């Protein structure tokens, strides 16, 4: 199936991939498509960034030692339940039937039912969170993955037409020096590069922009002196990253 022709399915698969619920062969096929097709790779990076930004809101904490005790108790309980189930199966195979056997079966059935209910609640909760993410996600009209000359992705750029913002997120390990700045450029066909703004050193940032500013086939990032080049000038330093700007279906 051509995922690019089915944007809603692509968004769902990208979200599931970032969330970790896309597994097995489906996950491998999605990752293979992401390596081959820029729009699929961009969708995957967009959702990884969304989920990563959610975790950044929470302060890091060291787990309480009791957490490991509870994990060990859960493992022990699971192993005990497994042993009990094996004993029950052995008793059934031997034709064993004695008073109280149905009580043990009932207890085991209740345990299995509770576990199944818990799994259902977790699945529903994940599904609702994913649905909320899809409904509340910012609009994305354009997306670009800016890479170096070795095709290593370094910056994910999206354009939100509702907020009139370019949203940039670093996805590589490159960091400019304290005396340098990265500058974003629009590359119009047959025209000179046009500056879209100087980038800070934060992992993610936003730049004000209009739809006409980003109606170009490609973007690039150059390495400039601190503060970037003045308005009206073209890039003075080397072009580090560039990539095609892809229009998405809203």
CSV table of C-alpha atoms in Angstrom, one decimal:
chain,number,residue,atom,x,y,z
A,1,UNK,CA,0.0,0.0,0.0
A,2,UNK,CA,1.1,3.5,-0.8
A,3,UNK,CA,1.1,5.3,2.6
A,4,UNK,CA,1.7,8.7,1.1
A,5,UNK,CA,-1.7,8.4,-0.7
A,6,UNK,CA,-3.4,7.6,2.7
A,7,UNK,CA,-2.3,10.5,5.0
A,8,UNK,CA,-4.6,9.5,7.9
A,9,UNK,CA,-3.2,5.9,7.9
A,10,UNK,CA,0.3,7.3,7.7
A,11,UNK,CA,-0.3,9.5,10.8
A,12,UNK,CA,-1.8,6.5,12.7
A,13,UNK,CA,1.2,4.2,11.9
A,14,UNK,CA,3.7,7.0,12.7
A,15,UNK,CA,2.0,7.6,16.0
A,16,UNK,CA,1.9,3.9,16.8
A,17,UNK,CA,5.6,3.6,15.9
A,18,UNK,CA,6.6,6.4,18.2
A,19,UNK,CA,4.4,5.1,21.0
A,20,UNK,CA,5.9,1.6,20.6
A,21,UNK,CA,2.6,-0.2,19.9
A,22,UNK,CA,3.5,-1.0,16.3
A,23,UNK,CA,5.5,-4.2,16.5
A,24,UNK,CA,6.8,-7.2,14.7
A,25,UNK,CA,6.6,-7.3,10.9
A,26,UNK,CA,4.4,-4.2,10.7
A,27,UNK,CA,7.1,-2.2,12.5
A,28,UNK,CA,9.9,-3.5,10.3
A,29,UNK,CA,7.9,-2.7,7.1
A,30,UNK,CA,7.1,0.8,8.4
A,31,UNK,CA,10.8,1.5,9.2
A,32,UNK,CA,11.8,0.1,5.7
A,33,UNK,CA,9.4,2.6,4.1
A,34,UNK,CA,10.7,5.4,6.3
A,35,UNK,CA,14.2,4.7,5.0
A,36,UNK,CA,13.0,4.8,1.4
A,37,UNK,CA,10.4,7.6,1.4
A,38,UNK,CA,11.0,11.1,2.8
A,39,UNK,CA,7.3,11.8,3.7
A,40,UNK,CA,7.1,8.6,5.8
A,41,UNK,CA,10.4,9.4,7.5
A,42,UNK,CA,9.2,12.9,8.2
A,43,UNK,CA,5.9,11.6,9.7
A,44,UNK,CA,7.8,9.3,12.0
A,45,UNK,CA,10.1,12.1,13.2
A,46,UNK,CA,7.2,14.4,13.8
A,47,UNK,CA,5.5,11.9,16.1
A,48,UNK,CA,8.8,11.1,17.9
A,49,UNK,CA,9.2,14.8,18.6
A,50,UNK,CA,5.6,15.1,19.9
A,51,UNK,CA,6.0,12.3,22.3
A,52,UNK,CA,9.5,13.4,23.3
A,53,UNK,CA,8.2,16.9,24.1
A,54,UNK,CA,5.5,15.3,26.4
A,55,UNK,CA,8.2,13.5,28.4
A,56,UNK,CA,10.3,16.7,28.6
A,57,UNK,CA,7.5,18.3,30.6
A,58,UNK,CA,8.0,15.8,33.5
A,59,UNK,CA,11.0,16.2,35.8
A,60,UNK,CA,13.3,13.2,36.0
A,61,UNK,CA,13.1,11.2,39.2
A,62,UNK,CA,14.9,8.3,40.7
A,63,UNK,CA,12.5,5.3,41.3
A,64,UNK,CA,11.8,4.5,44.9
A,65,UNK,CA,13.4,1.2,46.0
A,66,UNK,CA,9.9,-0.1,46.7
A,67,UNK,CA,9.3,-0.1,42.9
A,68,UNK,CA,11.8,-2.9,42.4
A,69,UNK,CA,10.2,-4.8,45.2
A,70,UNK,CA,6.8,-4.5,43.6
A,71,UNK,CA,8.2,-5.6,40.2
A,72,UNK,CA,9.8,-8.7,41.9
A,73,UNK,CA,6.5,-9.4,43.7
A,74,UNK,CA,4.7,-9.2,40.3
A,75,UNK,CA,7.2,-11.6,38.7
A,76,UNK,CA,6.9,-14.0,41.6
A,77,UNK,CA,3.1,-13.9,41.5
A,78,UNK,CA,3.1,-14.6,37.8
A,79,UNK,CA,5.4,-17.5,38.2
A,80,UNK,CA,3.3,-18.9,41.1
A,81,UNK,CA,0.2,-18.6,38.9
A,82,UNK,CA,1.9,-20.4,36.1
A,83,UNK,CA,2.9,-23.2,38.4
A,84,UNK,CA,-0.6,-23.4,39.7
A,85,UNK,CA,-2.0,-23.6,36.2
A,86,UNK,CA,0.5,-26.4,35.4
A,87,UNK,CA,-0.6,-28.3,38.5
A,88,UNK,CA,-4.2,-27.9,37.5
A,89,UNK,CA,-3.6,-29.1,34.0
A,90,UNK,CA,-1.7,-32.1,35.4
A,91,UNK,CA,-4.6,-32.9,37.8
A,92,UNK,CA,-7.1,-32.6,35.0
A,93,UNK,CA,-5.1,-34.9,32.7
A,94,UNK,CA,-4.9,-37.5,35.5
A,95,UNK,CA,-8.6,-37.3,35.9
A,96,UNK,CA,-8.3,-35.8,39.4
A,97,UNK,CA,-11.5,-34.6,40.8
A,98,UNK,CA,-11.8,-33.7,44.5
A,99,UNK,CA,-13.8,-31.2,46.6
A,100,UNK,CA,-12.5,-27.7,46.4
A,101,UNK,CA,-11.0,-28.1,42.9
A,102,UNK,CA,-13.7,-25.9,41.4
A,103,UNK,CA,-12.8,-23.2,44.0
A,104,UNK,CA,-9.2,-23.1,42.8
A,105,UNK,CA,-10.4,-23.0,39.2
A,106,UNK,CA,-12.7,-20.1,40.1
A,107,UNK,CA,-9.9,-18.2,41.7
A,108,UNK,CA,-7.7,-18.8,38.7
A,109,UNK,CA,-10.5,-17.7,36.4
A,110,UNK,CA,-11.0,-14.5,38.4
A,111,UNK,CA,-7.3,-13.8,38.3
A,112,UNK,CA,-7.2,-14.3,34.5
A,113,UNK,CA,-10.3,-12.1,34.2
A,114,UNK,CA,-8.7,-9.3,36.2
A,115,UNK,CA,-5.6,-9.5,34.1
A,116,UNK,CA,-7.6,-9.3,31.0
A,117,UNK,CA,-9.6,-6.4,32.2
A,118,UNK,CA,-6.4,-4.5,33.1
A,119,UNK,CA,-5.0,-5.2,29.7
A,120,UNK,CA,-8.2,-3.9,28.1
A,121,UNK,CA,-8.1,-0.7,30.3
A,122,UNK,CA,-4.5,-0.1,29.3
A,123,UNK,CA,-5.3,-0.6,25.6
A,124,UNK,CA,-8.3,1.7,25.8
A,125,UNK,CA,-6.3,4.4,27.7
A,126,UNK,CA,-3.4,4.2,25.1
A,127,UNK,CA,-6.0,4.4,22.3
A,128,UNK,CA,-7.7,7.5,23.9
A,129,UNK,CA,-4.4,9.2,24.5
A,130,UNK,CA,-3.4,8.5,20.9
A,131,UNK,CA,-6.8,9.8,19.7
A,132,UNK,CA,-6.4,13.0,21.8
A,133,UNK,CA,-2.9,13.5,20.3
A,134,UNK,CA,-4.3,13.2,16.8
A,135,UNK,CA,-7.2,15.6,17.5
A,136,UNK,CA,-5.1,18.2,19.3
A,137,UNK,CA,-2.0,18.0,17.2
A,138,UNK,CA,-1.0,21.2,15.4
A,139,UNK,CA,-1.7,21.6,11.7
A,140,UNK,CA,1.2,20.7,9.5
A,141,UNK,CA,1.1,22.0,5.9
A,142,UNK,CA,4.8,21.6,5.1
A,143,UNK,CA,7.5,19.3,6.4
A,144,UNK,CA,11.2,18.9,5.7
A,145,UNK,CA,13.9,16.7,7.0
A,146,UNK,CA,17.2,18.6,6.6
A,147,UNK,CA,20.2,16.3,6.3
A,148,UNK,CA,24.0,16.6,5.8
A,149,UNK,CA,25.9,15.5,2.7
A,150,UNK,CA,25.9,11.9,4.1
A,151,UNK,CA,22.1,11.9,4.3
A,152,UNK,CA,22.2,12.0,8.1
A,153,UNK,CA,19.1,13.8,9.4
A,154,UNK,CA,19.8,16.7,11.6
A,155,UNK,CA,16.8,19.0,11.7
A,156,UNK,CA,13.0,18.4,11.4
A,157,UNK,CA,11.1,21.4,10.1
A,158,UNK,CA,7.3,21.7,10.0
A,159,UNK,CA,5.0,24.7,9.1
A,160,UNK,CA,1.8,25.3,11.0
A,161,UNK,CA,-0.4,27.5,8.9
A,162,UNK,CA,-2.9,28.1,11.8
A,163,UNK,CA,-0.3,29.6,14.0
A,164,UNK,CA,1.9,30.9,11.2
A,165,UNK,CA,5.0,29.2,12.7
A,166,UNK,CA,7.9,27.2,11.6
A,167,UNK,CA,8.6,24.5,14.2
A,168,UNK,CA,12.1,23.2,14.2
A,169,UNK,CA,13.5,20.3,16.2
A,170,UNK,CA,17.0,19.0,16.2
A,171,UNK,CA,17.1,15.2,15.6
A,172,UNK,CA,20.9,14.8,15.1
A,173,UNK,CA,23.9,15.3,17.4
A,174,UNK,CA,25.3,18.4,15.7
A,175,UNK,CA,25.9,21.4,18.0
A,176,UNK,CA,27.4,24.7,16.8
A,177,UNK,CA,30.1,26.5,18.9
A,178,UNK,CA,29.3,29.3,21.3
A,179,UNK,CA,30.7,31.8,18.7
A,180,UNK,CA,28.5,30.5,15.9
A,181,UNK,CA,24.9,30.5,14.9
A,182,UNK,CA,22.8,28.3,12.6
A,183,UNK,CA,20.6,30.2,10.1
A,184,UNK,CA,17.6,28.8,8.2
A,185,UNK,CA,17.2,29.7,4.5
A,186,UNK,CA,14.4,29.3,2.0
A,187,UNK,CA,15.7,28.2,-1.4
A,188,UNK,CA,13.3,29.6,-4.1
A,189,UNK,CA,13.7,28.2,-7.7
A,190,UNK,CA,16.0,30.4,-9.7
A,191,UNK,CA,16.3,33.0,-6.9
A,192,UNK,CA,18.7,33.9,-4.1
A,193,UNK,CA,18.4,32.2,-0.7
A,194,UNK,CA,16.1,34.1,1.6
A,195,UNK,CA,16.7,34.1,5.4
A,196,UNK,CA,13.9,32.7,7.6
A,197,UNK,CA,15.6,33.3,10.8
A,198,UNK,CA,18.6,32.6,13.1
A,199,UNK,CA,18.3,29.5,15.2
A,200,UNK,CA,19.0,29.3,18.9
A,201,UNK,CA,20.8,26.3,20.5
A,202,UNK,CA,17.6,24.8,22.1
A,203,UNK,CA,16.5,21.4,20.9
A,204,UNK,CA,13.3,22.8,19.6
A,205,UNK,CA,12.3,26.3,18.6
A,206,UNK,CA,9.7,28.3,16.6
A,207,UNK,CA,10.0,31.0,14.0
A,208,UNK,CA,7.2,33.3,12.8
A,209,UNK,CA,6.5,32.7,9.1
A,210,UNK,CA,3.8,33.1,6.5
A,211,UNK,CA,2.7,30.6,3.9
A,212,UNK,CA,4.4,32.7,1.2
A,213,UNK,CA,7.7,32.5,3.1
A,214,UNK,CA,7.7,28.7,2.9
A,215,UNK,CA,6.3,28.3,-0.6
A,216,UNK,CA,9.6,27.0,-1.8
A,217,UNK,CA,10.9,23.6,-3.0
A,218,UNK,CA,13.7,23.3,-0.4
A,219,UNK,CA,15.2,24.7,2.8
A,220,UNK,CA,18.8,24.9,4.0
A,221,UNK,CA,20.8,25.7,7.1
A,222,UNK,CA,24.1,27.5,7.1
A,223,UNK,CA,26.8,28.0,9.8
A,224,UNK,CA,27.3,31.7,10.4
A,225,UNK,CA,29.1,34.0,12.8
A,226,UNK,CA,27.2,34.6,16.1
A,227,UNK,CA,23.9,36.3,15.4
A,228,UNK,CA,23.8,35.3,11.7
A,229,UNK,CA,24.1,37.5,8.6
A,230,UNK,CA,22.3,40.8,8.4
A,231,UNK,CA,18.9,41.0,6.5
A,232,UNK,CA,19.2,41.2,2.7
A,233,UNK,CA,22.5,39.2,2.7
A,234,UNK,CA,22.9,35.6,1.5
A,235,UNK,CA,24.6,32.9,3.5
A,236,UNK,CA,28.3,33.6,4.2
A,237,UNK,CA,29.2,30.3,5.8
A,238,UNK,CA,29.0,26.7,4.7
A,239,UNK,CA,25.6,25.0,4.0
A,240,UNK,CA,25.5,22.2,6.6
A,241,UNK,CA,22.0,20.8,6.0
A,242,UNK,CA,19.4,20.9,3.3
A,243,UNK,CA,16.3,19.1,2.2
A,244,UNK,CA,13.1,19.2,0.1
A,245,UNK,CA,10.1,20.9,1.6
A,246,UNK,CA,7.1,18.6,1.2
A,247,UNK,CA,3.5,19.9,1.2
A,248,UNK,CA,1.2,17.7,3.2
A,249,UNK,CA,-2.6,17.2,3.0
A,250,UNK,CA,-4.3,19.1,5.8
